[in-house]
Coordinates of C-alpha atoms and ligand atoms in Angstrom, one line a residue:
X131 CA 42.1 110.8 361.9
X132 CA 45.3 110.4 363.9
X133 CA 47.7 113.7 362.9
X134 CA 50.9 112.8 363.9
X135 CA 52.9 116.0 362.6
X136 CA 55.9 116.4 365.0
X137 CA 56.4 112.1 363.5
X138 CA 59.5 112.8 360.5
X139 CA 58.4 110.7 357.5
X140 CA 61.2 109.3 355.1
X141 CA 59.4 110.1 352.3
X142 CA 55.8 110.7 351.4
X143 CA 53.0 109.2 349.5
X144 CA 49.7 110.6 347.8
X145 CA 47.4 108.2 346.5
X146 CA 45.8 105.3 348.8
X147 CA 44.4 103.0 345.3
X148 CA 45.5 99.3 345.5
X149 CA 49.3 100.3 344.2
X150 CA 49.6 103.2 346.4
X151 CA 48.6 101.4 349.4
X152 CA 50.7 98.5 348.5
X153 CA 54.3 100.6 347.8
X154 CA 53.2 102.5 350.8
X155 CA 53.2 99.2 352.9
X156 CA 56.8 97.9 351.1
X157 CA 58.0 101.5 352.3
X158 CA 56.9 100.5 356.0
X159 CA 57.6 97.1 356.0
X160 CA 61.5 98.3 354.7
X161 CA 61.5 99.8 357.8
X162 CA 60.9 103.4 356.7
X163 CA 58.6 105.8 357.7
X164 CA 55.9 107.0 355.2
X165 CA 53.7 110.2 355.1
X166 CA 50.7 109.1 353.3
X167 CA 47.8 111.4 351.9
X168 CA 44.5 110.8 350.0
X169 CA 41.9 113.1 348.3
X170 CA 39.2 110.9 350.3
X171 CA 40.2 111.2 353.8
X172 CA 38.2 108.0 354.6
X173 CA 40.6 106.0 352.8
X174 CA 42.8 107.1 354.6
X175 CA 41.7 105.8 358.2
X176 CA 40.9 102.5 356.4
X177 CA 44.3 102.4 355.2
X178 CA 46.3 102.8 358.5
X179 CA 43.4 100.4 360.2
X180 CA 44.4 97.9 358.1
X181 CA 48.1 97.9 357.9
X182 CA 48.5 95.5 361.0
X183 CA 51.8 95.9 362.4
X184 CA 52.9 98.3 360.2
X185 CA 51.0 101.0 361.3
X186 CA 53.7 102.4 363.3
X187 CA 55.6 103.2 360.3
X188 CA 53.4 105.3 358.5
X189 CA 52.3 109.0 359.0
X190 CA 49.0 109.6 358.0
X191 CA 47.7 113.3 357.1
X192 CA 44.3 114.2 355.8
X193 CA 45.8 117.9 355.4
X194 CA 47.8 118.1 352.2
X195 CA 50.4 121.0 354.2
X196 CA 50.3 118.6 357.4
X197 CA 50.9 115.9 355.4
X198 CA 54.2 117.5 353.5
X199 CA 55.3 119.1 356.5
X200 CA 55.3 115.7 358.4
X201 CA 58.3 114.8 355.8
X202 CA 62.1 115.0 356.2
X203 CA 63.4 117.9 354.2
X204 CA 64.4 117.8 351.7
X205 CA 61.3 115.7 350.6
X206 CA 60.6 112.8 348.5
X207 CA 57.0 112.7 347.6
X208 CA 55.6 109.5 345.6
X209 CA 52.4 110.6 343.6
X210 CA 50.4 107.4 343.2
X211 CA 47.0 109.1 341.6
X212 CA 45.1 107.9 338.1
X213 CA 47.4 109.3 334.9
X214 CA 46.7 112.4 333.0
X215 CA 44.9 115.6 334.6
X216 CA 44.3 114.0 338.2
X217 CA 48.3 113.9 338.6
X218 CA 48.8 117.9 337.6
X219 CA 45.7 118.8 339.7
X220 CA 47.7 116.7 342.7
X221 CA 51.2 118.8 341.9
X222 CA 49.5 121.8 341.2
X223 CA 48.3 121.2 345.2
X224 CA 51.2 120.3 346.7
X225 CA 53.3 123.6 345.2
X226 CA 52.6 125.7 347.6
X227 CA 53.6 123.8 350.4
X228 CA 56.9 122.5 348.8
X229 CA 60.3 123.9 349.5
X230 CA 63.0 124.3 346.8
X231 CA 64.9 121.0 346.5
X232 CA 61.8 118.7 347.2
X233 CA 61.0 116.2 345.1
X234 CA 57.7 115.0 343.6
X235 CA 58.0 111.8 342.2
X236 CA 55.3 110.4 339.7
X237 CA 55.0 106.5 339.8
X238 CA 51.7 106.1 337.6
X239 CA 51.8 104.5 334.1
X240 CA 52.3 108.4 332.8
X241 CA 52.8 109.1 329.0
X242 CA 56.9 109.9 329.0
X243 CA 55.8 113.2 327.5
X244 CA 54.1 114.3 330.2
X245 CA 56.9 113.4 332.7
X246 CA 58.6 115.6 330.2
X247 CA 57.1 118.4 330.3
X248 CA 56.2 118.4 334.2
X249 CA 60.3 118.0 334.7
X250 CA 60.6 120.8 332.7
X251 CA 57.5 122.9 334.0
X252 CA 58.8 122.0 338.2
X253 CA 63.3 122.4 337.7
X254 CA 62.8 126.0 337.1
X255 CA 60.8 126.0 340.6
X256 CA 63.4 124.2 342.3
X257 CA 61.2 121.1 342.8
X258 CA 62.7 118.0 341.3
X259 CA 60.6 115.7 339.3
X260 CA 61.1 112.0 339.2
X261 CA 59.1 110.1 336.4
X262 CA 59.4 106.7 337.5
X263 CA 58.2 103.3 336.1
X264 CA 57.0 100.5 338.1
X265 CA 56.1 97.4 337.1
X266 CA 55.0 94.3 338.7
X267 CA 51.3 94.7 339.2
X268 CA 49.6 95.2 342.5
X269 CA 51.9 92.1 343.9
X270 CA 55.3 93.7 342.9
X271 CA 54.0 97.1 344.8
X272 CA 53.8 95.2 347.6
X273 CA 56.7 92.9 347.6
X274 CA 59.1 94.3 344.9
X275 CA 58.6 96.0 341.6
X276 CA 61.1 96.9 338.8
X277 CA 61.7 100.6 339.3
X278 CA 62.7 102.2 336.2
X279 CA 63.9 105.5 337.6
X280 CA 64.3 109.1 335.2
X281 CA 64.5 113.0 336.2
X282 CA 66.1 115.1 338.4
X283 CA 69.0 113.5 339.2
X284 CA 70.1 115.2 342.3
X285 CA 66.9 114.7 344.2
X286 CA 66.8 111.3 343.1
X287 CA 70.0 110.2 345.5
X288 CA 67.4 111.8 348.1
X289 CA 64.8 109.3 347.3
X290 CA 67.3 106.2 346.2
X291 CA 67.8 104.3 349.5
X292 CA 64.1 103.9 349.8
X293 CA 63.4 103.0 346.1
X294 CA 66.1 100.9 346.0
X295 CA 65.0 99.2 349.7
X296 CA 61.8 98.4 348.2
X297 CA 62.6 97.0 344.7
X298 CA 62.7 93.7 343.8
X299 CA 65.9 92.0 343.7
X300 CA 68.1 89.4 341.3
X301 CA 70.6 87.9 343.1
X302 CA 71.1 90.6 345.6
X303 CA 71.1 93.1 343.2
X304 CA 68.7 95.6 343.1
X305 CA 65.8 96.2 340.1
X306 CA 65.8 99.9 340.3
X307 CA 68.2 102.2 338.6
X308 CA 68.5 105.8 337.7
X309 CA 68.1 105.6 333.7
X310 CA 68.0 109.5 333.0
X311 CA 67.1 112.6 332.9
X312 CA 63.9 114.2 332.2
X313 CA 61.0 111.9 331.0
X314 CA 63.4 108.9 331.1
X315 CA 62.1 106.3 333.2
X316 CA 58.6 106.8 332.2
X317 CA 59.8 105.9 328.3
X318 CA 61.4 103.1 329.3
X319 CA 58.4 101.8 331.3
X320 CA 56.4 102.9 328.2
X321 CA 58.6 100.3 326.3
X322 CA 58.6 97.9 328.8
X323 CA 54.7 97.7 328.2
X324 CA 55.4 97.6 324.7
X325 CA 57.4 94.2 324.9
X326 CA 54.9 92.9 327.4
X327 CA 52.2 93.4 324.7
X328 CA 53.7 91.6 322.4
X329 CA 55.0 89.2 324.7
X330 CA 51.7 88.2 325.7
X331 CA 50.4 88.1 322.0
X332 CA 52.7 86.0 321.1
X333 CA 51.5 83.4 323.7
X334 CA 47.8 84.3 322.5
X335 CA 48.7 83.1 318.8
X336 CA 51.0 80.0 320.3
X337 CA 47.6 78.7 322.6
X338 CA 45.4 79.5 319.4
X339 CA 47.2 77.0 317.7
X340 CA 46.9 74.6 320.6
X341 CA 43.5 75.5 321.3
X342 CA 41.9 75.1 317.7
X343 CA 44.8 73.4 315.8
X344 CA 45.7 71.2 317.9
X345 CA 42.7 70.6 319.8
X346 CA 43.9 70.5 323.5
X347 CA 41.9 71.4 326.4
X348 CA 42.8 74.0 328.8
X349 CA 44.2 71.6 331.2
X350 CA 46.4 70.5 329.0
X351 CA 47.8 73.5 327.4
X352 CA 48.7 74.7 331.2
X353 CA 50.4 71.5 331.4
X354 CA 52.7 72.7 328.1
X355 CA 53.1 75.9 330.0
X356 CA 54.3 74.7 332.8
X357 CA 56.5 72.6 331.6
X358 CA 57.9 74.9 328.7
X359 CA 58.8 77.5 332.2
X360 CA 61.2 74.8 333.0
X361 CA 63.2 75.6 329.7
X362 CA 64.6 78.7 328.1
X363 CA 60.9 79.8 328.2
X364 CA 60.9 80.5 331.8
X365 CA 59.4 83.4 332.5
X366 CA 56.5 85.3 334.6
X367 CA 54.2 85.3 331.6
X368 CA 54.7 81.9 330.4
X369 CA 54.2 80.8 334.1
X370 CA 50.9 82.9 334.9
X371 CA 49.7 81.4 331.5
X372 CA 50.0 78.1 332.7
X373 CA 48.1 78.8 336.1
X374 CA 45.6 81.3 333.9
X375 CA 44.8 78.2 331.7
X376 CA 44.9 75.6 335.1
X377 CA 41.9 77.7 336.8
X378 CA 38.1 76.4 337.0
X379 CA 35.2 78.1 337.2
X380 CA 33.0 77.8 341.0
X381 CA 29.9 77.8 339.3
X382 CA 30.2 75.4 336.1
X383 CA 32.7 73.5 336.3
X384 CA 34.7 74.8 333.4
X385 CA 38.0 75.9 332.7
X386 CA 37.5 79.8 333.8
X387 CA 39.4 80.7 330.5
X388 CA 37.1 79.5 328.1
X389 CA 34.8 81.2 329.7
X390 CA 36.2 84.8 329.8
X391 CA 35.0 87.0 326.5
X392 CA 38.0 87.2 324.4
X393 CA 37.9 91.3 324.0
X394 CA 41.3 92.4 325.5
X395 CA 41.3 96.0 327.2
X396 CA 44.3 98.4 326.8
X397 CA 45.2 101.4 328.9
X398 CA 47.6 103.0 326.5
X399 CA 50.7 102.2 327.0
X400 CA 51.5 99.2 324.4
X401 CA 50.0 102.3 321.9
X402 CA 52.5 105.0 323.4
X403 CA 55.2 102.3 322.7
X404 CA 54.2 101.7 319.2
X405 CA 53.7 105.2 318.6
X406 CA 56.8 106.2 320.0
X407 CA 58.9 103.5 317.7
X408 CA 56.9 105.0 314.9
X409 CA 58.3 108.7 315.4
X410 CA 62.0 107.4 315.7
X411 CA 61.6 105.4 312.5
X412 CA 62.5 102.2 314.4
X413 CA 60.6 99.0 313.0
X414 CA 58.7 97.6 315.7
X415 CA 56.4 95.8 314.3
X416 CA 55.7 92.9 317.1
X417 CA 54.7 95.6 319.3
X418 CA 52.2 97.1 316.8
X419 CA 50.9 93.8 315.6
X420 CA 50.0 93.5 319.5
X421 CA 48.4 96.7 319.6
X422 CA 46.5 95.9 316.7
X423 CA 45.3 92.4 317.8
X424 CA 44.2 94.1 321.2
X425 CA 42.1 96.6 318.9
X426 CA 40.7 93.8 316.8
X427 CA 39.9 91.7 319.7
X428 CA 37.6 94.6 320.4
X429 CA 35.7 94.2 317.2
X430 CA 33.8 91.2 318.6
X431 CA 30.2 91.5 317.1
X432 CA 32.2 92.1 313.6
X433 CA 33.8 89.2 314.2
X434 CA 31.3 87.1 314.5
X435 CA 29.7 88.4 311.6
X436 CA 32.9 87.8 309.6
X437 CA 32.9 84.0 310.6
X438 CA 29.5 83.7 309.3
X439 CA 30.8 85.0 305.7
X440 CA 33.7 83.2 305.9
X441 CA 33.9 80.2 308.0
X442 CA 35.5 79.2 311.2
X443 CA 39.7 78.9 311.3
X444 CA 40.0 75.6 312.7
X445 CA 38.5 73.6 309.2
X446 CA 42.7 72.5 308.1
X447 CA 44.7 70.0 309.7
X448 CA 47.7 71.5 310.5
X449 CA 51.0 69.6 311.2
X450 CA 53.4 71.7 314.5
X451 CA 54.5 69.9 317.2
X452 CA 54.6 71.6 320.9
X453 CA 58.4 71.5 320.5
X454 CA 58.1 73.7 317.3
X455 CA 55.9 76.2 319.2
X456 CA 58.0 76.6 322.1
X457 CA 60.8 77.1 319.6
X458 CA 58.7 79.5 317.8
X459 CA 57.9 81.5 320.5
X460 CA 61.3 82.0 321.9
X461 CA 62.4 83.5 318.5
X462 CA 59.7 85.2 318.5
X463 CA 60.0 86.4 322.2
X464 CA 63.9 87.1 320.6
X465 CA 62.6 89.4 318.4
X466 CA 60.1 92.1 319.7
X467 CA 63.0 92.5 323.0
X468 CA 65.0 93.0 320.5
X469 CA 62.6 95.7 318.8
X470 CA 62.2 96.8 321.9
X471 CA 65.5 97.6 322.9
X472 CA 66.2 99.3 319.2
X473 CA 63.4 101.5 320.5
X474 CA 65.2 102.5 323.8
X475 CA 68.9 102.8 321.5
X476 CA 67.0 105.4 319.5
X477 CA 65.2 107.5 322.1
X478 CA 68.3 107.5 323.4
X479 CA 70.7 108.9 320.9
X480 CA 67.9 111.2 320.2
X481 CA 67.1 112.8 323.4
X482 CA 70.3 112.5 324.4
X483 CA 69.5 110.2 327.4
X484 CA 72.4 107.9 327.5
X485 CA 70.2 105.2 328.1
X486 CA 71.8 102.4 330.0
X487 CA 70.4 99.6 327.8
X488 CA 72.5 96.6 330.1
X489 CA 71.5 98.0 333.4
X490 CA 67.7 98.9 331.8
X491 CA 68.0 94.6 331.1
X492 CA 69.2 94.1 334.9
X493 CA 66.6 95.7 336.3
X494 CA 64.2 93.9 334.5
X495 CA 65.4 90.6 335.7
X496 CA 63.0 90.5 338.8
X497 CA 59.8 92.2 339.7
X498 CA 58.5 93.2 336.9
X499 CA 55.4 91.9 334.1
X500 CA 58.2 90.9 331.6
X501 CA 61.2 89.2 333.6
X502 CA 62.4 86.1 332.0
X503 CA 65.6 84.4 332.2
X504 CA 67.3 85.5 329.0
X505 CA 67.1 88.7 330.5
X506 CA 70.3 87.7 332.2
X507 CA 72.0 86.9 329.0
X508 CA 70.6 90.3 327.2
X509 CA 72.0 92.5 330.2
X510 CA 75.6 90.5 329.7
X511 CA 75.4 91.0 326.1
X512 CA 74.6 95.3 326.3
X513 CA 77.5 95.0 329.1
X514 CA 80.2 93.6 326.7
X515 CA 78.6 96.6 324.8
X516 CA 78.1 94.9 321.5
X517 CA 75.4 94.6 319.1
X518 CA 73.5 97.3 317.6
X519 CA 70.5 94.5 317.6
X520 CA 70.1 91.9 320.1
X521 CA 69.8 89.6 316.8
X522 CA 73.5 89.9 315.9
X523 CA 74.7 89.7 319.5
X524 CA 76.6 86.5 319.6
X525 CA 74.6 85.0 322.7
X526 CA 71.5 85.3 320.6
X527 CA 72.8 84.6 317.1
X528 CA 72.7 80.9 318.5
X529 CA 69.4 81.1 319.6
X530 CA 67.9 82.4 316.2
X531 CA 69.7 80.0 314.2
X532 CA 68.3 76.8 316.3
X533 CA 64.9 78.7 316.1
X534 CA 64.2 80.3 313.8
X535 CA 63.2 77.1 311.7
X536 CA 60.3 76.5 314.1
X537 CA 59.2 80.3 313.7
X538 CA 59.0 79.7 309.8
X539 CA 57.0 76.3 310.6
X540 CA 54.5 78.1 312.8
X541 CA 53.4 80.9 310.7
X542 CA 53.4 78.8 307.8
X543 CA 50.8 76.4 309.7
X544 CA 49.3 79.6 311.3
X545 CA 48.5 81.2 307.5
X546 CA 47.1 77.7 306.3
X547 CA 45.1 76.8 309.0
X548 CA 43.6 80.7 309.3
X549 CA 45.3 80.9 313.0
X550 CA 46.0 84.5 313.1
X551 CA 49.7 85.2 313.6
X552 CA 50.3 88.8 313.6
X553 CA 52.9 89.0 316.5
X554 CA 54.7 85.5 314.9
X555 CA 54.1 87.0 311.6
X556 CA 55.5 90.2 312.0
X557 CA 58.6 88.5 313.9
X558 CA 59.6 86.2 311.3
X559 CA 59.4 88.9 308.7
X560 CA 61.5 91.1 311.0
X561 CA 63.9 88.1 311.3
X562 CA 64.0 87.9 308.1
X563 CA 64.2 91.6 306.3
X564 CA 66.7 92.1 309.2
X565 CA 68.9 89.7 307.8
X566 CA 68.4 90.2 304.1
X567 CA 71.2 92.2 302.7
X568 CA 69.7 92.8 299.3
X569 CA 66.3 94.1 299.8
X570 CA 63.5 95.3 297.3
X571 CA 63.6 99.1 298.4
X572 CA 65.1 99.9 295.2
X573 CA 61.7 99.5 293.5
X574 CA 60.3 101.6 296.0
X575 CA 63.0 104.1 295.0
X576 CA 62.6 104.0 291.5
X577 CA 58.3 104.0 291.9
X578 CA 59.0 107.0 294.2
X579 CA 61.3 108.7 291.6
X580 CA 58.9 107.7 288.8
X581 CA 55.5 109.9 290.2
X582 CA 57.1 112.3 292.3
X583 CA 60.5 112.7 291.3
X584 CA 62.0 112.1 294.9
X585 CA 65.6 110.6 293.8
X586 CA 67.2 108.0 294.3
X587 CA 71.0 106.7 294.6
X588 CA 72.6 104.2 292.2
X589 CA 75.3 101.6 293.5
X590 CA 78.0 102.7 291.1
X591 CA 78.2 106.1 291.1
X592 CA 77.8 109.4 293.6
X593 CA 75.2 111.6 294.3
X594 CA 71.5 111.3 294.0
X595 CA 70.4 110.7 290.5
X596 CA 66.7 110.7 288.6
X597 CA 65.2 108.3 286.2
X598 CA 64.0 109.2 282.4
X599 CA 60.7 107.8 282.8
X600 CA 58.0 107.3 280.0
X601 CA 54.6 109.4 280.2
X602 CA 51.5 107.0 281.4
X603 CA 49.3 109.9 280.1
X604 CA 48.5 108.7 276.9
Ligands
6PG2068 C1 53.3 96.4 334.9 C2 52.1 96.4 334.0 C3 51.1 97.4 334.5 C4 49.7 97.2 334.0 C5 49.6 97.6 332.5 C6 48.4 96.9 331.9 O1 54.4 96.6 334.4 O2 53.1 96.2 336.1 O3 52.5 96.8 332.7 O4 51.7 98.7 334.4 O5 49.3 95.9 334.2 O6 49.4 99.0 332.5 O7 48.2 97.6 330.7 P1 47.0 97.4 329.8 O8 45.8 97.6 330.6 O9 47.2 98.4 328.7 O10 47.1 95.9 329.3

């Protein structure tokens, strides 16, 4: 290996997988020069051997105290290693080498509460920590992710030239942004996931309909996709659908998508989401409903036994047009952002973050799994700093009147033709409890008060009040 350690590195990077490699070679092709480190040395060589013309720009060191003291001071050091223990093994590592005012920065899908705690483990040290969110897949790394930035905000102006060099921009502007302290911008990625969960659900349940309700073949259903990105659909997701359900299998023939086993994986993060909006108390039920379908798609040999009980879904003619499902969808798409940002308004006021919600909306605009175009409109509408729910922000208002009516249409056809709607479901009934100003809590109340004496309040007077309720003992 080639030690370079008089070279000065802009900033440094640990962690040589596919995303690692890929930011590292952003950093260098932004003309910056990067430090980069690996626990196997090998990858290492066959990192800078294959980084072409950029090889000038990077620094590599198979020493760990080389490697940080082939960095600019103070340094800004991107950790890029598998979440959980292998990223407090890597800090624990590096701390003897570090100088106070150095940054480590964690860029893994990490659960916000460990970002949490390592911010709070490192400031007493003198070591900044920067939790930060990136999203975009192994292409964003490369060419441009979202950044969603939280910590220590001093040594983040250390590290923001490069981060924001390497993001992906909208416009011009950049898709990276300092969004708080502490354990910040790894919530909001958290969240992020959330919506992309639920996102992609919701296209599930819309090409389940297609698939077995309507009866169209792959080819054609990519067609609808592609066409429906043209509209106030466009959107990553709704494009890769389209090219998803467009591919053909080498060896058969076949579209590749009917071919792939329909058990979805999950890492964690769309749970850490729904979790999270559980602890606040913020309804986010598109976001479970996604969860959950991911965790039944796992139940596959259950499922099949199921159908043999029951029967197959696709037995009832049902009557939706492709118009009604794209309308449906973009309510539905409406609704679990807007869950999604109720979750970010509440993590906010509670950890007293001071979340940026409009700028959080910018820098989602390009790069990332979930840009879309009414991303735009959402950042306007947190800038004119309206609406505590994107559902009553006047922009969106619109968009859920003319909508909604489709929504209704396609969960109606999806519960009497057994298509299983539990993202389109659980928007609709969001859309509508949301709107509903006379619930039926008050019989929870008054069941509550009746077995356990828990109280309850009473419209026309003050102060919280208890039912005389009969005996069911005898
Ligand atoms: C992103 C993605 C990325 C990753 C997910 C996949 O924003 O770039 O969210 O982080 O693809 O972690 O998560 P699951 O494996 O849980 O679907």
């Amino acid at each position: 290996m080639n030690s370079n350690n008089t070279a000065q590195a802009d900033i440094g990077l640990i962690g040589l997988a596919v995303m690692g490699s890929n930011l590292a070679l952003n950093i260098a092709e932004n003309g910056y020069r990067v430090a980069v480190n690996n626990r196997t040395a090998s990858k290492i060589d066959n990192f800078v051997a294959e980084a072409g013309e950029l090889r000038d720009q990077i620094v590599p060191n198979a020493d760990l105290g080389d490697f940080v003291r082939s960095i600019k001071q103070p340094r800004s050091i991107i950790i890029m290693v598998k979440a959980g223990a292998p990223v407090d093994m890597t800090i624990e590592a590096l701390l003897p080498h570090l100088d106070e005012g150095d940054a480590i920065i964690e860029a893994g899908n990490a659960n916000y509460r460990d970002s949490v705690r390592r911010f709070e483990e490192l400031t007493p040290k003198g070591i900044g920590f920067l939790g930060i969110g990136v999203s975009g897949g192994e292409e964003g790394a490369r060419h441009g992710p979202s950044i969603m930035v939280g910590g220590s905000k001093a040594q983040w102006h250390n590290a923001e030239e490069v981060l924001t060099a390497i993001s992906a921009k909208f416009n011009g502007e950049s898709c990276c942004a300092y969004l708080g302290s502490s354990g910040a911008g790894h919530f909001v990625k958290t969240i992020h996931n959330g919506i992309e969960y639920a996102d992609m659900q919701m296209i599930a349940e819309v090409y389940g309909v297609m698939r077995d309700g309507l009866n169209m073949s792959a080819l054609a259903c990519a067609e609808v996709f592609k066409s429906w990105n043209e509209g106030p659909l466009n959107s990553y997701l709704i494009e890769i659908t389209g090219l998803v359900l467009e591919a053909v299998d080498d060896k058969t023939g076949k579209p590749l998508v009917e071919l792939i086993l329909d058990k979805a994986g999950q890492k964690g993060t769309g749970r850490w989401s729904a979790i999270a909006a559980q602890e606040l108390g913020v309804a986010a039920t598109t976001i479970e409903g996604a969860v959950a379908a991911r965790s039944m798609s796992a139940l596959k040999d259950e499922r099949i036994a199921a159908e043999k009980i029951y029967g197959a879904s696709d037995s009832v003619d049902i009557s939706v047009t492709l118009k009604q499902l794209e309308q449906a969808l973009l309510a539905g798409k409406i609704a679990a952002y807007a869950q999604g940002f109720a979750i970010l308004s509440k993590a906010s006021e509670d950890n007293k973050w001071d979340l940026p919600l409009g700028t959080i909306a910018r820098i989602w605009r390009a790069g990332c799994i979930i840009r879309s175009g009414f991303l735009d409109q959402m950042a306007a509408s947190y800038d004119k700093g309206v609406a505590v729910n994107l559902m009553v922000a006047p922009e969106f208002v619109e968009v859920m009147q003319q909508n909604q009516g489709a929504l209704r249409q396609v969960v109606a056809a999806g519960a009497l033709g057994a298509y299983p709607m539990p993202c389109l479901g659980a928007a609709l009934a969001y859309f509508d409890s949301y709107r509903q100003s006379r619930g039926t809590a008050n019989i929870i109340q008054g069941q509550r008060d009746f077995f356990g004496a828990h109280g309850f309040v009473l419209m026309d007077r003050d102060g919280e009040q208890h039912g005389d309720w009969p005996s069911t003992l005898d």
